[in-house]
C-alpha positions as a LaTeX table, in Angstrom:
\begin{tabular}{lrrr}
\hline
Residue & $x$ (\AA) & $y$ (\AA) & $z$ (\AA) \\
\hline
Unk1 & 55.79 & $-2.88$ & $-43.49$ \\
Unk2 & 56.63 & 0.81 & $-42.41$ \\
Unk3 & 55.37 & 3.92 & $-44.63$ \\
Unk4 & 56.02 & 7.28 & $-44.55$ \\
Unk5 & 52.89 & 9.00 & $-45.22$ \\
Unk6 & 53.31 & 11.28 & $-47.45$ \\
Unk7 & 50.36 & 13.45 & $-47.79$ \\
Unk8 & 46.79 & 13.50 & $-45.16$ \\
Unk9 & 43.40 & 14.88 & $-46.96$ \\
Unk10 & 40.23 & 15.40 & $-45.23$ \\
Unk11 & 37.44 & 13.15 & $-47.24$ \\
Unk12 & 34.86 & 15.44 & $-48.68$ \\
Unk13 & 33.83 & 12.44 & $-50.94$ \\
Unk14 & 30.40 & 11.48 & $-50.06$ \\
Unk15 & 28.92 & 11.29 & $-53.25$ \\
Unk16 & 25.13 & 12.93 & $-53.29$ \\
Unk17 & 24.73 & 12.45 & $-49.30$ \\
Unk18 & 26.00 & 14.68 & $-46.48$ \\
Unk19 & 27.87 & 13.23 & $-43.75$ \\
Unk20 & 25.19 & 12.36 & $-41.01$ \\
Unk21 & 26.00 & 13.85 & $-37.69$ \\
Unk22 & 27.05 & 10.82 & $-36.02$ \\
Unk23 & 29.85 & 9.82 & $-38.87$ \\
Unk24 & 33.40 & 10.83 & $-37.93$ \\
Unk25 & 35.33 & 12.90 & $-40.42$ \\
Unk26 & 37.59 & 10.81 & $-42.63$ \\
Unk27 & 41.05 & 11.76 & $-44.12$ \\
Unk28 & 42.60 & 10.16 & $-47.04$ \\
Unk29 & 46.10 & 9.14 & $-45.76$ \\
Unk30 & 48.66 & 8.47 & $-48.88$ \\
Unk31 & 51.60 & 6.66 & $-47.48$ \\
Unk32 & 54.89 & 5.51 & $-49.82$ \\
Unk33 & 56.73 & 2.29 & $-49.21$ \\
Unk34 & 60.36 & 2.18 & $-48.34$ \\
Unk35 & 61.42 & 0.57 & $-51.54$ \\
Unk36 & 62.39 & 3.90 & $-53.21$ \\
Unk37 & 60.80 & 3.10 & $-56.49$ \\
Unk38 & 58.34 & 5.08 & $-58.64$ \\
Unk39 & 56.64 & 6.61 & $-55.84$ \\
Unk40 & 53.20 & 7.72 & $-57.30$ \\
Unk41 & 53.05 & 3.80 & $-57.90$ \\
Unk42 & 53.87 & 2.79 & $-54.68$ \\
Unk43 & 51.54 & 5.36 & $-53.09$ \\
Unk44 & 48.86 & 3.29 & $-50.90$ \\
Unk45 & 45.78 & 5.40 & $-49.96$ \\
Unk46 & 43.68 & 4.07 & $-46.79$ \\
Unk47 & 41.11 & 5.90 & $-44.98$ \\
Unk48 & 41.53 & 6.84 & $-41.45$ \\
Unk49 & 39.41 & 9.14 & $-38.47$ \\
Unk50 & 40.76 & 12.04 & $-38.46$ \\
Unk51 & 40.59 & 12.56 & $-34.63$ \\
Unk52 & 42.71 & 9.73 & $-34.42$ \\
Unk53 & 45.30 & 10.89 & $-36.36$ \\
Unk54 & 45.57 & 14.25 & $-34.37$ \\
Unk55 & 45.24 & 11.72 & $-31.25$ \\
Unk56 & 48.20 & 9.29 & $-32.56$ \\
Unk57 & 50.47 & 12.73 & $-33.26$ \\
Unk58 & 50.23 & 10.95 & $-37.14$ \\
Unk59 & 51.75 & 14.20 & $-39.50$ \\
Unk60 & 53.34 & 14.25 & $-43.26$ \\
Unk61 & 56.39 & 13.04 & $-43.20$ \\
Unk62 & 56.23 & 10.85 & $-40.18$ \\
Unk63 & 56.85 & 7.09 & $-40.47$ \\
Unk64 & 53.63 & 4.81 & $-39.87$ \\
Unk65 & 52.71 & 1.27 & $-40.03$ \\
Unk66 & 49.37 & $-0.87$ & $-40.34$ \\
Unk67 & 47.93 & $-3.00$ & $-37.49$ \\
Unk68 & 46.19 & $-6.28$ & $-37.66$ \\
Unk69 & 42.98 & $-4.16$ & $-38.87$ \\
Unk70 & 44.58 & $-1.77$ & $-41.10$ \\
Unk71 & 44.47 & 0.88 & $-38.58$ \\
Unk72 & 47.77 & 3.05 & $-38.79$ \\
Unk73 & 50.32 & 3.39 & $-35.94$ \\
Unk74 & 52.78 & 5.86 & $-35.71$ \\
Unk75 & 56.76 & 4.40 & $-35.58$ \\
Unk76 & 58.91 & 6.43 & $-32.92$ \\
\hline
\end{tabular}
């Protein structure tokens, strides 16, 4: 199914802990389906690296997809 991600948060949500060095810094990603309906229902938050969304050119507004493993793609 293709999304348009609507807004991209970096994840400051680590509870107590501090991100250990090695851990890549997370965004929340909150994409909207298609359907047109209710959007703050059909808002789907997933996590994703947020290297790799500077590295897939993945921006508000753009349209995106899943893979197999829940990783987003960007649609051209």
């Amino acid at each position: 199914m293709m999304y348009t991600v609507k807004r991209i948060d970096e994840d400051l949500n680590l509870g107590c802990e501090e991100r250990p060095d090695d851990a890549p810094v997370m965004a929340k990603v909150t994409l909207v389906d298609p359907s047109g309906k209710e959007v703050t229902v059909k808002a789907v938050t997933v996590k994703a690296e947020d290297a790799k969304l500077y590295e897939c050119n993945i921006n508000e507004g753009d349209k995106v997809c899943l893979d197999v493993n829940n990783k987003l793609e960007k649609v051209e």
